PDB file of C-alpha atoms in Angstrom:
ATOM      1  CA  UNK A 133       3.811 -15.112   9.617  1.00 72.00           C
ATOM      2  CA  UNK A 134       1.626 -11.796   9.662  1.00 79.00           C
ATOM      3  CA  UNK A 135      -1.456 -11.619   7.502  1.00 88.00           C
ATOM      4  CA  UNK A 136      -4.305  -8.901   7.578  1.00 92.00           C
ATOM      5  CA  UNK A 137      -8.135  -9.776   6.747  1.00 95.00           C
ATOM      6  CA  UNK A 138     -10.665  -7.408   6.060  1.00 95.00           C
ATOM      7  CA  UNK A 139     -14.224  -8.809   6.243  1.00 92.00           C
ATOM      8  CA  UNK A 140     -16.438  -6.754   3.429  1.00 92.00           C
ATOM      9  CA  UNK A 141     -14.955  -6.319  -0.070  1.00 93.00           C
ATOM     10  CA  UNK A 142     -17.730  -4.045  -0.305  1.00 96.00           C
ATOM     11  CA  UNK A 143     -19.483  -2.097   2.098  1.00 97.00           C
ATOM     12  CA  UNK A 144     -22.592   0.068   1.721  1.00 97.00           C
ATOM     13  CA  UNK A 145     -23.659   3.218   3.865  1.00 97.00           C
ATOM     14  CA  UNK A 146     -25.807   5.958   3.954  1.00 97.00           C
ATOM     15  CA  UNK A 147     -25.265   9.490   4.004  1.00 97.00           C
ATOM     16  CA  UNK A 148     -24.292  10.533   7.885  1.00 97.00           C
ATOM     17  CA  UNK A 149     -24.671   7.092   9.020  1.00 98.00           C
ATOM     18  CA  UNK A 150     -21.663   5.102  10.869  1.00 98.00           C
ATOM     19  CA  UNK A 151     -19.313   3.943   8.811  1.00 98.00           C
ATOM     20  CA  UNK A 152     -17.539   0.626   9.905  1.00 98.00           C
ATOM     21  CA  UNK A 153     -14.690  -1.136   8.051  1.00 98.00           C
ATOM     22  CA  UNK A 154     -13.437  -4.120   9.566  1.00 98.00           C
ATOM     23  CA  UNK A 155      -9.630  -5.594   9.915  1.00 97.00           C
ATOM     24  CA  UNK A 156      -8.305  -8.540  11.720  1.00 96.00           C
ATOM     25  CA  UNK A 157      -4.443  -9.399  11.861  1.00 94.00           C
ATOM     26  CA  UNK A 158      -2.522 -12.664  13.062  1.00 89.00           C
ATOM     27  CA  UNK A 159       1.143 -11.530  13.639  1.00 76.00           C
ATOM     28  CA  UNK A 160       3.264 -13.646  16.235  1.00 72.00           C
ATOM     29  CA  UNK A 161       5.048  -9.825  17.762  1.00 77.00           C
ATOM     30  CA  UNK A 162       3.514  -6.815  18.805  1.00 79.00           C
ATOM     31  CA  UNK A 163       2.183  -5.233  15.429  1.00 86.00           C
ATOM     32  CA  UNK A 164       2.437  -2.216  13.885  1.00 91.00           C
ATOM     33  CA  UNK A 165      -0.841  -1.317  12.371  1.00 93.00           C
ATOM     34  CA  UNK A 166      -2.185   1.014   9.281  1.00 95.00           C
ATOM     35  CA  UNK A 167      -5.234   2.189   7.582  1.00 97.00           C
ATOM     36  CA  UNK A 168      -5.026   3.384   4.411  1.00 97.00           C
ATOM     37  CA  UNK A 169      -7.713   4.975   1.978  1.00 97.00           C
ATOM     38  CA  UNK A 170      -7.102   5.394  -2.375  1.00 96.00           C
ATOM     39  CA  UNK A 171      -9.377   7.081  -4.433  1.00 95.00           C
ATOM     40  CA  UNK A 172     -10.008   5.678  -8.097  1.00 90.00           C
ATOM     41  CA  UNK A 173      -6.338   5.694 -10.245  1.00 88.00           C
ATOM     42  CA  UNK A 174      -4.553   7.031  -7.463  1.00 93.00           C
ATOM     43  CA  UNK A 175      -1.919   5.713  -5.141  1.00 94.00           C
ATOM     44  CA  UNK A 176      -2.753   5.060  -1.570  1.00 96.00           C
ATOM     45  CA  UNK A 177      -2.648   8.051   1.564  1.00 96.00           C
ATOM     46  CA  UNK A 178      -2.366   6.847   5.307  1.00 96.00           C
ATOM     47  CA  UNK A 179      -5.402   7.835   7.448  1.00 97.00           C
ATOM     48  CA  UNK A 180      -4.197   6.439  10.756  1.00 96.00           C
ATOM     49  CA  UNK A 181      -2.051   3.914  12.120  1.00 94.00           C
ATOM     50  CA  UNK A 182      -1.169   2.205  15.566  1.00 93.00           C
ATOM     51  CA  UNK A 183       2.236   2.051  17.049  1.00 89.00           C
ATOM     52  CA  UNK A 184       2.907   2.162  20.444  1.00 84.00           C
ATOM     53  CA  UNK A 185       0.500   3.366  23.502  1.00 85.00           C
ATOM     54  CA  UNK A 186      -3.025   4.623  23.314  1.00 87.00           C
ATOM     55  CA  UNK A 187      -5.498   1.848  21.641  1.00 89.00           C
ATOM     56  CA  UNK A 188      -7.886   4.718  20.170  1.00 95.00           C
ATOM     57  CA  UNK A 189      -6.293   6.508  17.199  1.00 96.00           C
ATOM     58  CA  UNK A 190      -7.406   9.080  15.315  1.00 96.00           C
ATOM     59  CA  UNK A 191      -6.395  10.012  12.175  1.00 95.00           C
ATOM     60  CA  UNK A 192      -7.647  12.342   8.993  1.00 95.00           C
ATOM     61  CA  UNK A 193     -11.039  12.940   7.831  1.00 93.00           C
ATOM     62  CA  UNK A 194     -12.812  12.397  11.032  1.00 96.00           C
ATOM     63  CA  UNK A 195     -11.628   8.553  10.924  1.00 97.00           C
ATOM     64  CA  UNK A 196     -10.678   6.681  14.091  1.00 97.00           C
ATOM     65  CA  UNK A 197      -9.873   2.829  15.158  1.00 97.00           C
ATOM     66  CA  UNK A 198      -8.800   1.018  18.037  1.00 95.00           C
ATOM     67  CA  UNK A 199      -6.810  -1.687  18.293  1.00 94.00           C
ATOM     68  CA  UNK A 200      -8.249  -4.849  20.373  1.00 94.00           C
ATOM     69  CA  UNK A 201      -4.778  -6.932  20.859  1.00 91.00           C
ATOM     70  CA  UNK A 202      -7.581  -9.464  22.597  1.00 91.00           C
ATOM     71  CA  UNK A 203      -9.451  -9.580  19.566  1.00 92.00           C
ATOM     72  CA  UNK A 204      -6.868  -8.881  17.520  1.00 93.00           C
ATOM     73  CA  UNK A 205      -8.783  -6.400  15.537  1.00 95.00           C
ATOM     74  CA  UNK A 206      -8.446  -2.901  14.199  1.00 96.00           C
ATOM     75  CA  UNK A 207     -11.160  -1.744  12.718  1.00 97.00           C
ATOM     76  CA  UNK A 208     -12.022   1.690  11.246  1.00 98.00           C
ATOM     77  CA  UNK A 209     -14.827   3.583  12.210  1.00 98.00           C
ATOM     78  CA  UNK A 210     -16.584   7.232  11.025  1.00 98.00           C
ATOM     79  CA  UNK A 211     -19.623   8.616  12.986  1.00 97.00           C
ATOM     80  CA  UNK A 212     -20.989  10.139  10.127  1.00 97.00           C
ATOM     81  CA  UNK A 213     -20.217   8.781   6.471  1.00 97.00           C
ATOM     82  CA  UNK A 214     -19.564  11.683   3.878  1.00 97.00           C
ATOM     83  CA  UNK A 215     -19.822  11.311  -0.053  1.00 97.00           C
ATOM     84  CA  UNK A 216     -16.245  11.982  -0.374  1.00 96.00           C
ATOM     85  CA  UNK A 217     -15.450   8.713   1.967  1.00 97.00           C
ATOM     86  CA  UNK A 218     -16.234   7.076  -0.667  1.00 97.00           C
ATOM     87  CA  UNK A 219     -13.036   5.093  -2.010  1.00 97.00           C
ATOM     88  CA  UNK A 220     -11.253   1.705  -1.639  1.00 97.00           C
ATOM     89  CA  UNK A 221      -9.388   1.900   2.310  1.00 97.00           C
ATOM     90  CA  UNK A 222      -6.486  -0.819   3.477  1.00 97.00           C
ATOM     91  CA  UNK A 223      -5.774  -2.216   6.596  1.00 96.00           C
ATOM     92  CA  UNK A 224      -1.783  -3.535   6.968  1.00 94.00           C
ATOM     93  CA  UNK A 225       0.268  -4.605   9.772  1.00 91.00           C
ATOM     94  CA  UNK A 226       3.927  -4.616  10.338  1.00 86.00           C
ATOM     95  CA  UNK A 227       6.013  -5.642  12.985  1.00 77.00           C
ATOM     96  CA  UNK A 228       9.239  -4.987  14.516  1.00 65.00           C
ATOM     97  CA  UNK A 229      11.523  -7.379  13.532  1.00 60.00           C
ATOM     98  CA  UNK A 230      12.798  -8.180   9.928  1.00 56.00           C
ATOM     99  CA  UNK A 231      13.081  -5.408   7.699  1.00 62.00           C
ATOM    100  CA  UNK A 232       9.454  -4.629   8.687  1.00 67.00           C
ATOM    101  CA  UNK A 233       7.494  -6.256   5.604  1.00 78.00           C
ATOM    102  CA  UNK A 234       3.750  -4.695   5.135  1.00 87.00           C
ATOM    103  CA  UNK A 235       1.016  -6.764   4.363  1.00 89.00           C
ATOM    104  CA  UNK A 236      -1.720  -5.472   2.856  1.00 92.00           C
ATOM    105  CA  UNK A 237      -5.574  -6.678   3.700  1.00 93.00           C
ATOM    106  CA  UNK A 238      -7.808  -7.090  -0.132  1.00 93.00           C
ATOM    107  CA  UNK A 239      -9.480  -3.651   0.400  1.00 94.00           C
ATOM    108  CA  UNK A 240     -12.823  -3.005   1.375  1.00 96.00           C
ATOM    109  CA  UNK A 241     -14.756  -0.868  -1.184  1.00 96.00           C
ATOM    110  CA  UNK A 242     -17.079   2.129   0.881  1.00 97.00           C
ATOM    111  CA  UNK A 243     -19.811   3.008  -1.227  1.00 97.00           C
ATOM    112  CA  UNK A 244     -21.875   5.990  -0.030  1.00 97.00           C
ATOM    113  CA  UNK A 245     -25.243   6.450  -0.707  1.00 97.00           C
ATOM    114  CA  UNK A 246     -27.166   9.773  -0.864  1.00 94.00           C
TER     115      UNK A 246
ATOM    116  CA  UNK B 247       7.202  19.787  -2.273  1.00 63.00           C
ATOM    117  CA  UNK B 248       8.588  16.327  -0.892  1.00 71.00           C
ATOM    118  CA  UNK B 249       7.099  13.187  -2.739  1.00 93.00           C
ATOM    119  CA  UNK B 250       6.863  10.487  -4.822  1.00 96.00           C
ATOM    120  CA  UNK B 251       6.483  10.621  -8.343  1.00 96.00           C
ATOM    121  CA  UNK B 252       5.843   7.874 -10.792  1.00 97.00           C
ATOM    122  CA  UNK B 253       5.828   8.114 -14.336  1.00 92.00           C
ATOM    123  CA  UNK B 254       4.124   7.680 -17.072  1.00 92.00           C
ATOM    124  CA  UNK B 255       0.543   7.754 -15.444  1.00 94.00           C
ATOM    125  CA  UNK B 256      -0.312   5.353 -17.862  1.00 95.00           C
ATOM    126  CA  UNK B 257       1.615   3.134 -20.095  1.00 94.00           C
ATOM    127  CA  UNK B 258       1.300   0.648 -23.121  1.00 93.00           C
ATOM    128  CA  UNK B 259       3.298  -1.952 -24.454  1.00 91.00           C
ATOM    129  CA  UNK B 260       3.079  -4.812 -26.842  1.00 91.00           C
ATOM    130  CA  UNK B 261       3.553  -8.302 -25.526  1.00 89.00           C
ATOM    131  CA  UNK B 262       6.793  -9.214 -25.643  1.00 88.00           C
ATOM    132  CA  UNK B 263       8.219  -6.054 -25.017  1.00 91.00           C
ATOM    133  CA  UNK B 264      10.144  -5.417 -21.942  1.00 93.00           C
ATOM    134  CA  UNK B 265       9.519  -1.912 -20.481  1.00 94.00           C
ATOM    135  CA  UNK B 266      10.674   0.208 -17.174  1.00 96.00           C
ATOM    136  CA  UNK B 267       8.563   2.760 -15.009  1.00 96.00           C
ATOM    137  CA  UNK B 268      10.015   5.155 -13.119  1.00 97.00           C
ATOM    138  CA  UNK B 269       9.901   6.303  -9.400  1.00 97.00           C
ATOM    139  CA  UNK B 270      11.701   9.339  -7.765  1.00 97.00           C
ATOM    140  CA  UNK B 271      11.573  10.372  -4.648  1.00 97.00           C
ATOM    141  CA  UNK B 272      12.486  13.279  -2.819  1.00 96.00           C
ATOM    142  CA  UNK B 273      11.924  12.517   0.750  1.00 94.00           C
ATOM    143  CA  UNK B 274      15.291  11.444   2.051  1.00 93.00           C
ATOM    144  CA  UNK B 275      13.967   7.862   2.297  1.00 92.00           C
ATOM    145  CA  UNK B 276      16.217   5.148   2.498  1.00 91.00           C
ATOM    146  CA  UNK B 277      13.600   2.140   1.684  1.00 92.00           C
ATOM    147  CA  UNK B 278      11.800   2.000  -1.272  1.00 95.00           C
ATOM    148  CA  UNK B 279       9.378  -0.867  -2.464  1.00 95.00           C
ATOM    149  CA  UNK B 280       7.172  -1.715  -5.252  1.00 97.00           C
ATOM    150  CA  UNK B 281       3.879  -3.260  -5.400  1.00 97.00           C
ATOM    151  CA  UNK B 282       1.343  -4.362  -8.156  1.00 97.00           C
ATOM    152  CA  UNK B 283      -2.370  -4.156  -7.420  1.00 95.00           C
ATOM    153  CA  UNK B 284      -5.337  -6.349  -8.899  1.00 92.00           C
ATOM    154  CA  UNK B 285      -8.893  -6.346  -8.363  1.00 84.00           C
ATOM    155  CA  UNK B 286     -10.116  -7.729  -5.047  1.00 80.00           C
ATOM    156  CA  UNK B 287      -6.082  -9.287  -4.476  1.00 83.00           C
ATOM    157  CA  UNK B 288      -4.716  -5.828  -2.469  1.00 87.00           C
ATOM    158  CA  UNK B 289      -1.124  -5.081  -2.849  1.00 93.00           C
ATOM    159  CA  UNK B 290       1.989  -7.735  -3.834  1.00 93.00           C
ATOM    160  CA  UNK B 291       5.363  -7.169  -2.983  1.00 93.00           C
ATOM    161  CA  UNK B 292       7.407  -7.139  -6.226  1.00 96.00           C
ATOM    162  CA  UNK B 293      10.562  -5.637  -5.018  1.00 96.00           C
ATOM    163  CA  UNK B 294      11.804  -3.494  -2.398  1.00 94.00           C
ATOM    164  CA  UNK B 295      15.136  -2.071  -1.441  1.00 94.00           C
ATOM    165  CA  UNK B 296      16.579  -1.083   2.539  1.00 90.00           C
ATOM    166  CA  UNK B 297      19.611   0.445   0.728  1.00 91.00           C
ATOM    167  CA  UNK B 298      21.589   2.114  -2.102  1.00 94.00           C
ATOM    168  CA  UNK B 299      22.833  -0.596  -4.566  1.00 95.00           C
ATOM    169  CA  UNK B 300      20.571  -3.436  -2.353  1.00 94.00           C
ATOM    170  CA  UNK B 301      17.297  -5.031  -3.139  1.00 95.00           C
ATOM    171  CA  UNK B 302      15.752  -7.916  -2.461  1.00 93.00           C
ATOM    172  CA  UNK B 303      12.183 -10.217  -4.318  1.00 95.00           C
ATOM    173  CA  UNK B 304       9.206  -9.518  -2.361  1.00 93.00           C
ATOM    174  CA  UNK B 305       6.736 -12.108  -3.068  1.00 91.00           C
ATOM    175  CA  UNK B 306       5.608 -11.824  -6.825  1.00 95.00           C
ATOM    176  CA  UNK B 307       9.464 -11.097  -7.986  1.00 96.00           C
ATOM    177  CA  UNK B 308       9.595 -13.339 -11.297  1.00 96.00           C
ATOM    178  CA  UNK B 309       9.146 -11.748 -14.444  1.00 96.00           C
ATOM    179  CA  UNK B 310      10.345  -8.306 -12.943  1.00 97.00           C
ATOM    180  CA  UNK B 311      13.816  -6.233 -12.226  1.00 97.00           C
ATOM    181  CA  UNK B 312      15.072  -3.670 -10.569  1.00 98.00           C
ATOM    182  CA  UNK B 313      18.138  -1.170  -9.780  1.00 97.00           C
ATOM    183  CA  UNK B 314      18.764   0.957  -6.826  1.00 97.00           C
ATOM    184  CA  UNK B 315      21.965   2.810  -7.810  1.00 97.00           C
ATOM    185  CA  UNK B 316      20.412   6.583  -6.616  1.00 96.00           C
ATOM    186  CA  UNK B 317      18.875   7.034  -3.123  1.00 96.00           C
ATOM    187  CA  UNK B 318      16.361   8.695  -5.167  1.00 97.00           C
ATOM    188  CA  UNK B 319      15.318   6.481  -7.910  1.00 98.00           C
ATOM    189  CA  UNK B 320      14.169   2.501  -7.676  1.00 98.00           C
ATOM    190  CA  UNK B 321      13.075   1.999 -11.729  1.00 98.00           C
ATOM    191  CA  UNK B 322      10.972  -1.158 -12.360  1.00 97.00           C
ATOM    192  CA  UNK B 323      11.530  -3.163 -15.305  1.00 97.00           C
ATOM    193  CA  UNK B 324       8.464  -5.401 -16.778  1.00 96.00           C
ATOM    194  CA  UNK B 325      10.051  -8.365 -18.671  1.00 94.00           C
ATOM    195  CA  UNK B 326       9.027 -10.053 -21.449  1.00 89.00           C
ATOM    196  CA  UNK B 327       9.055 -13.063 -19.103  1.00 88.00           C
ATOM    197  CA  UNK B 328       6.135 -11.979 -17.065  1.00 89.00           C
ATOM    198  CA  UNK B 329       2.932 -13.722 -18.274  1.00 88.00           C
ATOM    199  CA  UNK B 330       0.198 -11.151 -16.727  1.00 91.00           C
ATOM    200  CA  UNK B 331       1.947  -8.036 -16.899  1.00 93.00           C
ATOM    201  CA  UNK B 332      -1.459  -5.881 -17.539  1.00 95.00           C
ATOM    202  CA  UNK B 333      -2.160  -4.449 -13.802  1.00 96.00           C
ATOM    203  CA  UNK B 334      -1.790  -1.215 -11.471  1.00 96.00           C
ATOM    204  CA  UNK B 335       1.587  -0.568 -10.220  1.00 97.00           C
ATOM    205  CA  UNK B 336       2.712   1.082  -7.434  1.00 97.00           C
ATOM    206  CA  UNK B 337       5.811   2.551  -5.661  1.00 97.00           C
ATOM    207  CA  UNK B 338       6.137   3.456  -1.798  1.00 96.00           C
ATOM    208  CA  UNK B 339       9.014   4.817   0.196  1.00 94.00           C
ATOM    209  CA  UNK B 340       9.652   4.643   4.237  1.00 91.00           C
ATOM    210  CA  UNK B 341      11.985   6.187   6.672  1.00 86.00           C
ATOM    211  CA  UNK B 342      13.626   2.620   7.724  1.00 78.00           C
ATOM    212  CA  UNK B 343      12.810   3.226  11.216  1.00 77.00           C
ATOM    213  CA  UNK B 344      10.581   1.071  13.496  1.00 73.00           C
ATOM    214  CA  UNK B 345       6.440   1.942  12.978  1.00 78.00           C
ATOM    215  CA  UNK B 346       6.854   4.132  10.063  1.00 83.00           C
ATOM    216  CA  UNK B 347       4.367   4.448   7.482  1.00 89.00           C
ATOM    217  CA  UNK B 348       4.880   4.040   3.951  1.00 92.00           C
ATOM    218  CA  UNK B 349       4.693   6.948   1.288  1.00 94.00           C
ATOM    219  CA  UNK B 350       3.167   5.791  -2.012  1.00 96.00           C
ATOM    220  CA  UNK B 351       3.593   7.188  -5.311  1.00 97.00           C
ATOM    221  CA  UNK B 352       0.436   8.008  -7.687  1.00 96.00           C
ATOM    222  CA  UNK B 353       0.946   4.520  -9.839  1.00 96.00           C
ATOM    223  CA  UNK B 354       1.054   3.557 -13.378  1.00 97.00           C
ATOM    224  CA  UNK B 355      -1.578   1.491 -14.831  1.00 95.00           C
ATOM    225  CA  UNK B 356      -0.202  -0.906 -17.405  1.00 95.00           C
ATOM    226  CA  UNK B 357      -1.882  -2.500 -20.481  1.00 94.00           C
ATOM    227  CA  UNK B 358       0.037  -4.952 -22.400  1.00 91.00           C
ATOM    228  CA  UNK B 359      -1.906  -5.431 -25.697  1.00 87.00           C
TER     229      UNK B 359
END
């Protein structure tokens, strides 16, 4: 069985400082992996995601993560934290076989302070 | 523009009162799923459907229906029999092929009084 967990519910940064979000996944296959951010009342928008091939993937918005199959990790990182990061972000993981159920992680709130 | 739409943005009911919310899409996808969100518990699987006229219970399923008769549409039906019906709902589609991310819909937040 595949599950995601994101350490942080809520995370606090400054203004241009790094901005880390954490995901770890347990899936017995190769994983599919996904980041995604929603804003307040809205529905969710992919930033990145890991397939197949290069560990370091960039996405929108100056986000990037890298997937650590030894650590089984994929966390999300941002050099320098903007007030409009601020919003509730995803991690999920799929996998090849089955009809390719997503799990979701809880959500880790970024708050972004001035 | 291609998309998902979901309607109404907001919606509320009376308990007891079954009631549907919609979701078109225009993206050519063949799978379509839908998920309720809670505080701090992420996204549940209510539903989701591979195919036209096919669907299958995700994990949260009871209390809820569903219909798939238009590549287009998946409508989600809140039954009375739901207990907690009051949450943030949301639909997503996905080209069914292998790594593809999910498209999701701008949700409906509903309040059962």
């Amino acid at each position: 069985a595949q599950s995601v967990t994101q350490l942080g519910s809520h995370v606090s940064v400054s203004e241009g400082a790094l901005v880390l979000l954490r995901c770890n996944y347990s899936s017995s296959v190769p994983p599919y992996l996904f980041w995604y951010v929603q804003y307040p009342n809205q529905g969710l928008q992919l930033l990145l995601k890991y397939t197949t091939g290069a560990t370091l993937v960039k996405g929108i918005n100056g986000f990037e993560a890298e997937f650590k199959k030894s650590e089984t990790s994929f966390h999300l990182t941002k050099p320098s934290a903007h007030m409009s990061d601020a919003a509730e972000y995803f991690c999920a993981v799929s996998y090849s076989g089955g009809y390719q159920k997503v799990t979701f992680g809880t959500g880790t709130k970024l708050q972004v302070i001035p | 523009d291609g998309g998902i739409t979901q309607s109404p943005k907001y919606l509320f009911r009376k308990e007891g009162q079954n009631v549907t919310l919609s979701c078109e899409q225009n993206l050519n996808h063949d799978a379509m799923y839908w998920y309720r969100q809670d505080p701090g518990q992420g996204l549940r699987l209510i539903y989701y459907s591979q195919i036209v006229n096919d669907f299958q219970k995700g994990d949260i399923a009871e209390g809820y229906s569903v219909s798939r008769e238009k590549k287009e549409s998946f409508p989600l039906t809140v039954t009375s029999a739901q207990k907690n019906p009051t949450a943030f709902y949301l639909c997503a589609s996905r080209e069914d092929r292998l790594g593809n991310e999910q498209f999701f819909g701008p949700g409906t937040r509903l309040t059962v009084l």
